[in-house]
Amino acid sequence: MEAANCSLRVNRELLDPKFESYKLSLDPLPCYGVDLDAAVAEVKLRDDQYTLDHMQAYGMYNYLHSNPWCSDSVFYVDQLGRIMNLAVTLDSALGKPIEVFRFPSDLSAYDRRVCSSMHFTSTNWVTLSDGTGTLYLVHIAKADHPAGKWDLRFNQELGDPFIVLHSILFVQEGVQIIDVLLLNVEKDDLDVQGSGFHVSLEWISLALPNQDECKCEILKRRKLHGKSVPHYAAIEPDGNGLMIISYKPFKFIGNEQNQAEEESMEQDEKKDHLYVWQQTADDVTLTIALPDGTTKDDIKIHFAPSHITVSLKEQKPFLKGPLYSVIDHESSTWVLKDERRVEVTLAKKNIGSMWTEVVIGDKQGEFIADPAQCAAIAEQLMHLTSEDLNPDPDVDKPPCNPQELEECDVSLEDCATLCRFDGSRLKATHVVNLGSNQFLFSLVVTPELMPCFSLRHDVDALLWQPRSAPDDNLWEHVSTFNALGYVQASKRDKKFFTCAPNSSYAALCECVRRIFIYRQPTPVDTLLYNRKEGRRVGQVAKQQVASLETNHTILGFQASNDRLFVLTTKKLFVIRVNNGS
């Protein structure tokens, strides 16, 4: 079964087409700092970790972690192998970070480890990695207190070093199960033309012990391979699926039955096509083979402006889905020929546009190019080729329009995809081609749901909440940061990007010192007018800049509704952004 091609449905009510700009505000931002007793356990990239994947996975890692169930509480791992916690109740009276857990082994003894990582699975469980290849499950005795006692309940060596991306807790047939998603960059000896590495995602299911059992048990281990580090990867709350945003696709491996099915499907596709199609500037023509003896009354074809359905009487549609482009459905026709084939003509709404496929995502058709059309195209492109090397570079030189594309808008990840994988069939069920919708950041808004992710749409930054919906409405547009997609693209030195869980502000930090805060528009008390249009301005969006008193590299960045937390090698800063309710 092919994965369904989907699209993200933007909520127009959350967009502001009249948004002008962010106004720089000089209002002070209270900033407090705490010196760390021991430096953060930063792991530098080794000489053999030279690829872009290594940099994205380990070199740009966020060493500061937040507990989504406990507001204004952050965690980090120091060089002594301790997990330290800072919980803020009063900004002006910050205490020292306190130790909540210590890894049992000496991490400094491992030469090939990666950065330690953690994820808060639920109110009572934390999933940890020490960076050496060992997975830990820790139970928090007091869920309502960030510094509650942490008890080690499970640890096991799994192989190569990895980092923890995501984890969930759910109940299945009366058994508590923790699913955890791990990432590591592995050496690929078969990749002789690429980087020589591939990215591995391992999806592990563990059963928590009940009263009669004494230890956790690994139930399943599933692996996906890809050629790029995912921007986003999360498991659905019920453990039935997995969602991934990545520049290059991922695929489950190690399942012989699935591989055999895929090979069989590929062979069937190569043997015969359901239809062949051609196109002109005005229309698209499909020729579909039919069983012998088919009559006109047996054929059911429905045209819509952007959709087509083709079926035989009392049978399921064999061609159905969204069209590549809009058609004039009233002018589109079909005719039966020889009682063995039907010819369908789709009248293009946008005359002159060329289609690359008929039904989006459908692989059953074969395109047959018109020789006369190919010759005409070749003649039109003849002026772009020459037997001589650059014979006259000044003749017919086209003018350059720098407004067509700015440098900050160029992205190497313009063809990223959002995929939803089924956990039982180990196949992709839904695919969204993100195109130019650049991935910006992810964060947890509702702890019981999957993390949200932010994408650039035109100039805005839109926040999407994934949901385990029975229909195709898997992603909900929940918030918008006006013009922030464009603004962030100009920050060439940015390192981390995030927003408040309540979407009251977004923030990004550079590699060293500077923090930029972009607030949502708020009403103003004074009377303001737009100089160009003369209309009254009722609300203003503010931009603020904070500069930290440090020259150390920023290693971690987290946001709550009221505060920003910034971690450097030897200091943890707390910036008061909102006064709270």
Coordinates of C-alpha atoms in Angstrom, one line a residue:
M1 CA 0.0 0.0 0.0
E2 CA 1.4 3.4 -1.1
A3 CA 1.6 6.1 1.5
A4 CA -1.1 8.8 1.1
N5 CA 0.1 12.2 0.0
C6 CA -1.2 14.8 2.4
S7 CA -1.0 18.5 3.0
L8 CA -0.9 20.8 6.0
R9 CA -4.2 22.8 6.4
V10 CA -3.4 26.3 7.5
N11 CA -6.0 28.0 9.7
R12 CA -6.5 31.3 8.0
E13 CA -8.0 32.8 11.1
L14 CA -4.6 32.6 12.8
L15 CA -2.9 34.6 10.1
D16 CA -2.5 38.4 10.1
P17 CA -2.0 39.7 6.5
K18 CA -1.8 43.3 7.9
F19 CA 1.1 42.6 10.2
E20 CA 3.8 45.3 9.7
S21 CA 6.9 44.6 11.7
Y22 CA 8.5 44.1 15.1
K23 CA 9.2 47.4 17.0
L24 CA 12.5 47.4 18.9
S25 CA 11.8 47.9 22.6
L26 CA 14.3 49.1 25.1
D27 CA 12.3 47.8 28.1
P28 CA 14.7 46.1 30.5
L29 CA 14.9 42.3 30.7
P30 CA 15.8 41.2 34.2
C31 CA 18.7 38.6 33.9
Y32 CA 20.1 36.5 36.7
G33 CA 23.0 34.1 36.7
V34 CA 24.1 31.1 38.7
D35 CA 27.7 29.8 38.7
L36 CA 28.0 26.0 38.2
D37 CA 30.0 23.9 40.7
A38 CA 31.3 21.8 37.8
A39 CA 31.4 22.5 34.1
V40 CA 28.8 21.1 31.7
A41 CA 29.7 17.7 30.2
E42 CA 30.2 19.0 26.7
V43 CA 31.5 16.4 24.2
K44 CA 33.6 17.8 21.4
L45 CA 33.4 16.2 17.9
R46 CA 36.2 13.8 17.2
D47 CA 38.3 13.8 14.0
D48 CA 36.3 10.9 12.6
Q49 CA 33.0 12.8 13.2
Y50 CA 33.4 15.1 10.3
T51 CA 30.1 15.0 8.4
L52 CA 27.2 17.4 8.5
D53 CA 25.1 14.6 10.2
H54 CA 27.6 14.5 13.1
M55 CA 27.4 18.2 13.5
Q56 CA 23.6 18.3 13.5
A57 CA 23.2 15.4 15.8
Y58 CA 26.1 16.0 18.3
G59 CA 27.8 19.3 17.5
M60 CA 24.5 21.4 17.8
Y61 CA 23.1 19.4 20.7
N62 CA 21.0 21.3 23.3
Y63 CA 22.5 20.4 26.6
L64 CA 19.7 22.0 28.6
H65 CA 16.6 20.0 29.2
S66 CA 13.2 21.0 30.7
N67 CA 10.5 19.0 32.5
P68 CA 7.2 19.7 30.7
W69 CA 5.3 18.5 33.7
C70 CA 7.0 20.9 36.1
S71 CA 7.2 24.6 35.0
D72 CA 10.5 26.5 35.3
S73 CA 12.6 23.5 36.0
V74 CA 15.7 22.7 33.9
F75 CA 18.3 19.9 34.0
Y76 CA 21.8 19.4 32.6
V77 CA 24.7 16.9 33.0
D78 CA 28.0 18.0 34.4
Q79 CA 31.5 16.6 34.0
L80 CA 31.2 14.6 37.2
G81 CA 28.4 12.5 35.6
R82 CA 25.7 14.2 37.8
I83 CA 22.3 15.3 36.6
M84 CA 21.8 18.8 38.0
N85 CA 18.5 20.6 38.5
L86 CA 17.6 24.2 38.8
A87 CA 14.0 25.0 39.8
V88 CA 13.0 28.7 39.9
T89 CA 10.4 30.1 42.2
L90 CA 11.9 33.5 42.9
D91 CA 14.3 35.0 40.3
S92 CA 16.1 37.3 42.6
A93 CA 16.9 34.5 45.0
L94 CA 18.2 31.7 42.8
G95 CA 19.7 28.8 44.6
K96 CA 22.5 26.5 43.4
P97 CA 21.6 23.6 41.0
I98 CA 21.2 20.4 43.1
E99 CA 22.1 16.9 42.2
V100 CA 19.2 14.5 41.5
F101 CA 21.0 11.6 39.9
R102 CA 24.5 10.3 39.2
F103 CA 25.5 7.9 36.5
P104 CA 27.1 4.8 38.0
S105 CA 30.1 4.7 35.7
D106 CA 32.9 7.2 35.1
L107 CA 32.0 8.8 31.8
S108 CA 35.4 10.4 31.4
A109 CA 36.9 6.9 30.9
Y110 CA 35.1 6.5 27.6
D111 CA 37.0 8.0 24.6
R112 CA 34.3 7.4 22.0
R113 CA 31.2 8.5 23.8
V114 CA 28.7 11.1 22.6
C115 CA 26.8 13.7 24.7
S116 CA 24.6 12.5 27.5
S117 CA 20.9 13.0 26.9
M118 CA 17.5 12.7 28.6
H119 CA 13.8 12.8 28.0
F120 CA 11.0 13.1 30.5
T121 CA 8.7 10.2 29.6
S122 CA 5.9 11.0 32.1
T123 CA 5.5 12.7 35.5
N124 CA 7.3 9.7 37.2
W125 CA 9.7 8.4 34.6
V126 CA 12.8 9.7 32.9
T127 CA 14.7 8.0 30.0
L128 CA 18.5 8.6 30.1
S129 CA 21.6 7.9 28.0
D130 CA 25.1 8.4 29.3
G131 CA 26.5 8.7 25.8
T132 CA 28.4 5.4 25.9
G133 CA 25.6 3.1 24.6
T134 CA 23.7 2.4 27.8
L135 CA 20.0 3.1 28.3
Y136 CA 18.7 4.0 31.7
L137 CA 15.1 4.2 33.1
V138 CA 14.8 6.3 36.3
H139 CA 11.7 6.6 38.5
I140 CA 10.9 9.9 40.2
A141 CA 9.5 9.4 43.7
K142 CA 7.8 12.8 44.0
A143 CA 6.2 13.7 40.7
D144 CA 5.1 17.1 42.0
H145 CA 8.6 18.1 43.1
P146 CA 11.4 18.5 40.5
A147 CA 14.1 17.5 43.0
G148 CA 12.2 14.3 44.1
K149 CA 14.3 11.2 44.6
W150 CA 15.4 9.6 41.4
D151 CA 15.6 5.8 41.6
L152 CA 17.4 3.7 38.9
R153 CA 15.0 0.9 37.7
F154 CA 16.7 -0.3 34.5
N155 CA 20.0 0.0 32.7
Q156 CA 21.3 -2.0 29.7
E157 CA 24.1 -1.8 27.2
L158 CA 22.5 -1.6 23.7
G159 CA 25.5 -1.2 21.5
D160 CA 26.9 1.9 19.8
P161 CA 26.6 5.3 21.6
F162 CA 23.3 7.1 21.0
I163 CA 21.2 10.0 22.1
V164 CA 17.6 9.9 23.3
L165 CA 15.2 11.8 21.1
H166 CA 11.7 11.0 22.5
S167 CA 9.9 8.6 24.8
I168 CA 6.3 7.9 25.9
L169 CA 4.4 5.8 28.5
F170 CA 1.2 4.0 27.7
V171 CA -0.8 1.0 28.9
Q172 CA -1.5 -2.0 26.7
E173 CA -3.5 -4.9 27.9
G174 CA -2.9 -3.9 31.5
V175 CA 0.9 -3.6 31.1
Q176 CA 2.7 -0.3 31.3
I177 CA 5.0 0.1 28.3
I178 CA 7.7 2.7 27.7
D179 CA 8.6 3.4 24.0
V180 CA 11.9 5.2 23.5
L181 CA 13.4 6.5 20.3
L182 CA 17.2 6.6 20.0
L183 CA 19.5 8.1 17.4
N184 CA 23.1 7.5 16.3
V185 CA 25.2 8.1 13.3
E186 CA 26.7 4.8 12.1
K187 CA 29.6 3.9 9.7
D188 CA 28.2 2.6 6.4
D189 CA 30.8 0.6 4.5
L190 CA 28.5 0.1 1.5
D191 CA 28.2 3.9 1.0
V192 CA 31.3 4.4 -1.2
Q193 CA 30.1 7.5 -3.0
G194 CA 28.4 9.4 -0.1
S195 CA 29.6 10.4 3.3
G196 CA 30.3 6.8 4.4
F197 CA 27.7 7.1 7.2
H198 CA 24.0 6.6 7.7
V199 CA 21.6 7.8 10.4
S200 CA 20.0 5.1 12.6
L201 CA 16.8 5.5 14.5
E202 CA 16.0 2.7 16.9
W203 CA 12.5 2.3 18.3
I204 CA 12.5 0.2 21.5
S205 CA 9.5 -1.0 23.6
L206 CA 10.1 -1.9 27.3
A207 CA 7.6 -3.4 29.6
L208 CA 7.6 -2.0 33.1
P209 CA 7.6 -4.6 36.0
N210 CA 4.4 -5.3 37.9
Q211 CA 4.2 -6.6 41.5
D212 CA 5.2 -10.1 40.5
E213 CA 8.2 -9.1 38.4
C214 CA 11.5 -7.6 39.4
K215 CA 12.9 -5.9 36.3
C216 CA 12.0 -4.3 33.0
E217 CA 11.9 -6.3 29.8
I218 CA 12.7 -5.3 26.2
L219 CA 9.7 -6.3 24.1
K220 CA 10.6 -5.0 20.6
R221 CA 13.6 -3.4 18.8
R222 CA 12.8 -1.8 15.4
K223 CA 15.3 0.2 13.3
L224 CA 15.0 2.8 10.6
H225 CA 17.9 4.0 8.4
G226 CA 18.2 7.3 6.6
K227 CA 20.9 9.5 5.1
S228 CA 20.2 12.7 7.1
V229 CA 19.6 13.6 10.7
P230 CA 15.9 14.1 11.3
H231 CA 14.7 17.6 12.2
Y232 CA 11.9 16.1 14.2
A233 CA 11.1 12.5 15.4
A234 CA 8.4 11.5 17.9
I235 CA 6.3 8.5 18.8
E236 CA 2.5 8.8 19.0
P237 CA 1.0 8.8 22.5
D238 CA -0.6 5.4 22.0
G239 CA 2.6 3.8 20.5
N240 CA 0.9 3.0 17.2
G241 CA 3.0 5.3 15.0
L242 CA 6.0 7.4 14.5
M243 CA 6.4 10.9 12.8
I244 CA 9.6 12.1 11.2
I245 CA 10.6 15.3 9.5
S246 CA 13.8 14.8 7.5
Y247 CA 15.7 16.1 4.5
K248 CA 16.1 12.5 3.2
P249 CA 13.6 9.6 3.7
F250 CA 13.8 6.9 6.4
K251 CA 13.0 3.3 5.9
F252 CA 12.5 0.3 8.3
I253 CA 15.2 -2.3 7.9
G254 CA 15.7 -5.9 9.0
N255 CA 12.2 -7.1 8.2
E256 CA 12.5 -9.7 5.4
Q257 CA 8.7 -10.1 5.0
N258 CA 8.3 -6.3 4.3
Q259 CA 11.3 -6.3 2.0
A260 CA 9.8 -9.2 0.0
E261 CA 6.4 -7.4 -0.2
E262 CA 8.1 -4.2 -1.5
E263 CA 10.1 -6.1 -4.1
S264 CA 6.9 -7.8 -5.3
M265 CA 5.0 -4.5 -5.5
E266 CA 7.9 -2.9 -7.5
Q267 CA 7.9 -5.9 -9.9
D268 CA 4.1 -5.6 -10.4
E269 CA 4.4 -1.9 -11.1
K270 CA 7.1 -2.5 -13.7
K271 CA 5.1 -5.3 -15.4
D272 CA 2.0 -3.2 -16.4
H273 CA 0.6 0.3 -15.9
L274 CA -3.0 1.0 -15.3
Y275 CA -3.0 3.9 -17.7
V276 CA -0.8 6.0 -20.1
W277 CA -1.1 9.7 -20.4
Q278 CA -0.1 12.6 -22.6
Q279 CA -0.5 16.3 -22.3
T280 CA -0.6 19.5 -24.4
A281 CA -0.7 23.1 -23.2
D282 CA -4.5 22.9 -23.0
D283 CA -5.3 19.4 -21.7
V284 CA -4.2 16.1 -20.3
T285 CA -5.3 12.8 -21.9
L286 CA -5.5 9.5 -20.1
T287 CA -6.0 6.1 -21.8
I288 CA -7.1 3.4 -19.4
A289 CA -7.3 -0.3 -20.4
L290 CA -10.6 -2.0 -19.4
P291 CA -11.8 -5.7 -19.2
D292 CA -13.3 -7.2 -22.4
G293 CA -17.0 -6.5 -22.8
T294 CA -17.1 -3.3 -20.7
T295 CA -20.0 -1.1 -21.7
K296 CA -20.6 2.6 -21.3
D297 CA -23.0 2.0 -18.5
D298 CA -20.3 0.2 -16.5
I299 CA -18.0 3.2 -16.4
K300 CA -18.3 5.7 -13.6
I301 CA -16.1 8.9 -13.8
H302 CA -16.6 11.9 -11.6
F303 CA -14.8 15.2 -12.3
A304 CA -14.2 17.9 -9.7
P305 CA -12.0 21.0 -10.0
S306 CA -9.1 19.4 -8.2
H307 CA -10.1 15.7 -7.9
I308 CA -11.0 12.7 -10.1
T309 CA -12.6 9.3 -9.4
V310 CA -12.7 6.5 -12.0
S311 CA -14.4 3.2 -11.2
L312 CA -16.4 0.4 -12.8
K313 CA -20.0 -0.4 -11.8
E314 CA -20.3 -1.9 -8.3
Q315 CA -16.5 -1.9 -7.8
K316 CA -14.2 0.2 -5.8
P317 CA -12.5 3.2 -7.6
F318 CA -9.2 2.1 -9.2
L319 CA -8.1 5.7 -9.8
K320 CA -9.0 8.3 -7.2
G321 CA -7.2 11.3 -5.7
P322 CA -6.2 15.0 -5.9
L323 CA -5.1 16.2 -9.3
Y324 CA -1.7 17.8 -9.9
S325 CA -3.4 21.0 -10.9
V326 CA -6.9 22.5 -11.2
I327 CA -9.1 21.6 -14.2
D328 CA -12.2 22.9 -15.8
H329 CA -14.4 20.0 -14.7
E330 CA -17.4 21.1 -16.8
S331 CA -15.3 20.9 -20.0
S332 CA -13.5 17.6 -19.1
T333 CA -14.9 14.6 -20.9
W334 CA -14.4 10.8 -21.5
V335 CA -15.2 8.4 -24.3
L336 CA -15.3 4.6 -24.6
K337 CA -13.2 3.2 -27.4
D338 CA -13.3 -0.4 -28.7
E339 CA -15.0 -1.6 -25.5
R340 CA -11.5 -2.2 -24.2
R341 CA -10.2 1.3 -23.2
V342 CA -11.6 4.6 -22.1
E343 CA -10.0 7.9 -23.1
V344 CA -10.3 10.7 -20.4
T345 CA -9.6 14.3 -21.3
L346 CA -8.9 16.8 -18.5
A347 CA -9.2 20.4 -19.6
K348 CA -6.5 22.5 -17.8
K349 CA -7.6 25.5 -15.9
N350 CA -4.1 27.0 -16.0
I351 CA -3.4 26.8 -19.8
G352 CA 0.2 26.3 -20.6
S353 CA 1.3 24.8 -17.3
M354 CA 2.9 21.4 -17.6
W355 CA 2.0 18.5 -15.2
T356 CA 4.6 16.1 -13.8
E357 CA 1.9 13.6 -12.7
V358 CA -1.9 13.2 -13.0
V359 CA -3.0 12.2 -9.5
I360 CA -0.7 13.3 -6.8
G361 CA 1.3 10.3 -5.4
D362 CA -0.2 7.8 -7.9
K363 CA 2.4 5.5 -9.5
Q364 CA 0.0 3.6 -11.8
G365 CA 0.5 5.8 -14.9
E366 CA 3.1 6.0 -17.6
F367 CA 3.8 9.3 -19.3
I368 CA 4.3 9.2 -23.1
A369 CA 5.9 12.3 -24.5
D370 CA 4.7 13.7 -27.8
P371 CA 7.7 13.7 -30.3
A372 CA 6.5 17.0 -31.9
Q373 CA 6.2 18.6 -28.4
C374 CA 9.7 17.4 -27.5
A375 CA 11.1 18.8 -30.7
A376 CA 9.5 22.2 -30.0
I377 CA 10.9 22.3 -26.5
A378 CA 14.4 21.4 -27.8
E379 CA 14.2 24.2 -30.3
Q380 CA 13.1 26.7 -27.6
L381 CA 16.1 25.7 -25.5
M382 CA 18.6 25.7 -28.4
H383 CA 19.9 29.2 -27.5
L384 CA 21.1 27.9 -24.1
T385 CA 23.6 25.5 -25.7
S386 CA 26.6 26.2 -28.0
E387 CA 29.4 24.2 -29.5
D388 CA 31.8 27.0 -28.5
L389 CA 32.8 27.6 -24.9
N390 CA 31.3 31.0 -23.8
P391 CA 31.4 32.5 -27.4
D392 CA 30.1 35.9 -26.5
P393 CA 29.1 36.4 -22.8
D394 CA 27.9 40.0 -23.4
V395 CA 25.2 39.3 -26.0
D396 CA 21.6 39.0 -24.8
K397 CA 22.8 38.9 -21.2
P398 CA 19.6 38.7 -19.0
P399 CA 19.2 41.4 -16.4
C400 CA 19.6 40.3 -12.7
N401 CA 16.7 40.9 -10.3
P402 CA 18.1 40.6 -6.8
Q403 CA 14.6 40.8 -5.3
E404 CA 13.6 37.4 -6.8
L405 CA 15.7 35.5 -4.2
E406 CA 17.6 36.7 -1.2
E407 CA 20.6 34.8 0.2
C408 CA 18.8 34.3 3.6
D409 CA 16.0 32.5 1.8
V410 CA 18.2 29.8 0.3
S411 CA 17.9 26.5 2.1
L412 CA 19.6 23.2 1.3
E413 CA 16.6 21.5 2.9
D414 CA 13.8 22.7 0.6
C415 CA 12.7 19.2 -0.2
A416 CA 12.2 17.9 3.4
T417 CA 9.2 15.6 4.0
L418 CA 7.0 14.9 7.0
C419 CA 6.2 11.2 7.2
R420 CA 3.9 9.2 9.5
F421 CA 5.0 5.5 9.9
D422 CA 2.7 2.7 11.2
G423 CA 4.2 0.8 14.1
S424 CA 2.7 -2.6 13.2
R425 CA 3.1 -2.6 9.4
L426 CA 6.5 -0.7 9.6
K427 CA 5.5 1.4 6.5
A428 CA 4.9 5.0 5.8
T429 CA 1.1 5.8 5.8
H430 CA 1.1 9.6 5.3
V431 CA 3.6 11.8 3.5
V432 CA 3.7 15.6 3.3
N433 CA 6.2 17.3 1.0
L434 CA 7.2 20.4 2.9
G435 CA 8.8 22.0 -0.1
S436 CA 10.0 25.5 1.0
N437 CA 8.3 25.2 4.4
Q438 CA 11.6 25.2 6.3
F439 CA 11.7 23.5 9.6
L440 CA 12.4 25.9 12.4
F441 CA 12.1 24.3 15.9
S442 CA 10.1 21.9 18.0
L443 CA 8.9 22.0 21.6
V444 CA 6.4 20.4 24.0
V445 CA 3.2 22.4 24.5
T446 CA 1.0 19.7 26.0
P447 CA 3.0 17.0 27.8
E448 CA 0.4 14.3 27.0
L449 CA 0.7 15.0 23.3
M450 CA 3.5 14.8 20.8
P451 CA 5.9 17.7 20.6
C452 CA 4.8 20.6 18.3
F453 CA 7.0 21.7 15.4
S454 CA 7.3 25.0 13.7
L455 CA 7.6 25.5 9.9
R456 CA 8.2 28.6 7.8
H457 CA 5.1 29.4 5.6
D458 CA 5.9 32.3 3.4
V459 CA 7.3 34.9 5.9
D460 CA 5.5 33.6 9.0
A461 CA 6.5 30.8 11.4
L462 CA 3.5 28.5 12.0
L463 CA 3.3 26.1 15.0
W464 CA 1.8 22.6 14.3
Q465 CA 0.4 20.1 16.8
P466 CA 0.6 16.4 15.6
R467 CA -2.4 14.3 16.7
S468 CA -3.3 10.6 16.5
A469 CA -6.5 11.2 14.5
P470 CA -8.4 8.5 12.7
D471 CA -8.6 10.6 9.5
D472 CA -6.0 12.5 7.6
N473 CA -6.2 15.5 9.8
L474 CA -3.0 14.5 11.7
W475 CA -1.6 18.0 12.1
E476 CA -3.3 21.0 13.5
H477 CA -2.2 24.6 13.0
V478 CA -2.3 26.0 16.6
S479 CA -0.3 29.3 16.5
T480 CA 1.4 31.8 14.3
F481 CA 4.4 34.1 14.8
N482 CA 4.0 36.8 12.2
A483 CA 6.9 37.5 9.9
L484 CA 9.2 35.4 12.1
G485 CA 10.1 32.9 9.4
Y486 CA 11.7 35.8 7.4
V487 CA 13.2 37.5 10.4
Q488 CA 15.0 34.4 11.7
A489 CA 16.5 33.7 8.2
S490 CA 18.6 36.9 8.5
K491 CA 20.2 35.7 11.8
R492 CA 23.3 34.1 10.3
D493 CA 24.8 33.2 13.7
K494 CA 21.7 31.7 15.3
K495 CA 22.1 28.4 17.2
F496 CA 18.9 27.6 19.1
F497 CA 15.3 28.6 18.3
T498 CA 12.2 28.1 20.5
C499 CA 9.0 29.7 21.8
A500 CA 6.9 29.8 25.0
P501 CA 4.5 26.9 25.4
N502 CA 1.6 29.4 25.5
S503 CA 3.0 31.1 22.3
S504 CA 3.3 34.5 24.0
Y505 CA 6.8 35.0 22.6
A506 CA 9.5 33.3 20.4
A507 CA 13.2 33.5 21.1
L508 CA 16.4 32.6 19.4
C509 CA 20.0 32.8 20.6
E510 CA 23.3 33.2 18.8
C511 CA 26.3 31.0 19.5
V512 CA 27.7 33.6 21.9
R513 CA 26.0 36.1 24.2
R514 CA 23.0 37.6 22.3
I515 CA 19.4 36.6 22.8
F516 CA 16.5 37.9 20.5
I517 CA 12.9 37.9 21.8
Y518 CA 9.9 38.4 19.6
R519 CA 6.6 39.1 21.4
Q520 CA 3.1 38.5 20.0
P521 CA 1.2 41.8 19.2
T522 CA -0.4 43.4 22.3
P523 CA -2.8 46.3 22.6
V524 CA -1.3 49.8 23.1
D525 CA -2.6 52.5 25.4
T526 CA -1.4 55.5 23.3
L527 CA -2.9 56.6 20.0
L528 CA -0.8 55.4 17.0
Y529 CA -1.4 55.8 13.3
N530 CA 0.2 54.1 10.3
R531 CA 2.1 56.9 8.4
K532 CA 1.5 55.4 4.9
E533 CA -2.1 54.3 5.2
G534 CA -3.3 56.7 7.9
R535 CA -5.2 54.0 9.8
R536 CA -5.0 53.6 13.5
V537 CA -2.7 50.9 14.9
G538 CA -4.3 49.1 17.8
Q539 CA -1.5 46.7 18.8
V540 CA 2.3 46.4 18.5
A541 CA 4.6 43.5 18.3
K542 CA 7.9 44.1 20.2
Q543 CA 11.4 42.8 19.7
Q544 CA 13.9 42.8 22.6
V545 CA 17.6 42.0 22.7
A546 CA 19.4 40.6 25.7
S547 CA 23.2 40.4 25.9
L548 CA 24.7 38.0 28.4
E549 CA 27.8 38.9 30.4
T550 CA 29.9 36.0 29.2
N551 CA 32.2 35.1 26.3
H552 CA 31.5 31.3 26.6
T553 CA 29.6 29.5 23.9
I554 CA 25.9 28.9 24.6
L555 CA 25.3 25.2 25.1
G556 CA 21.6 25.0 26.0
F557 CA 18.4 27.0 25.5
Q558 CA 14.9 26.5 27.0
A559 CA 11.8 28.6 27.4
S560 CA 8.9 28.6 29.8
N561 CA 5.9 30.9 29.7
D562 CA 7.7 33.4 31.9
R563 CA 11.4 32.7 31.6
L564 CA 14.3 31.9 29.3
F565 CA 17.0 29.6 30.5
V566 CA 20.5 29.9 28.8
L567 CA 23.3 27.4 29.6
T568 CA 27.0 28.1 29.0
T569 CA 29.9 26.0 30.1
K570 CA 30.2 27.4 33.6
K571 CA 27.0 29.4 34.1
L572 CA 23.2 29.2 33.9
F573 CA 21.3 32.4 33.1
V574 CA 17.6 33.0 33.8
I575 CA 16.0 35.8 31.9
R576 CA 12.6 37.1 33.1
V577 CA 10.5 37.6 30.0
N578 CA 6.9 37.8 31.4
N579 CA 5.7 38.7 34.8
G580 CA 3.3 35.8 34.9
S581 CA -0.3 35.7 36.0

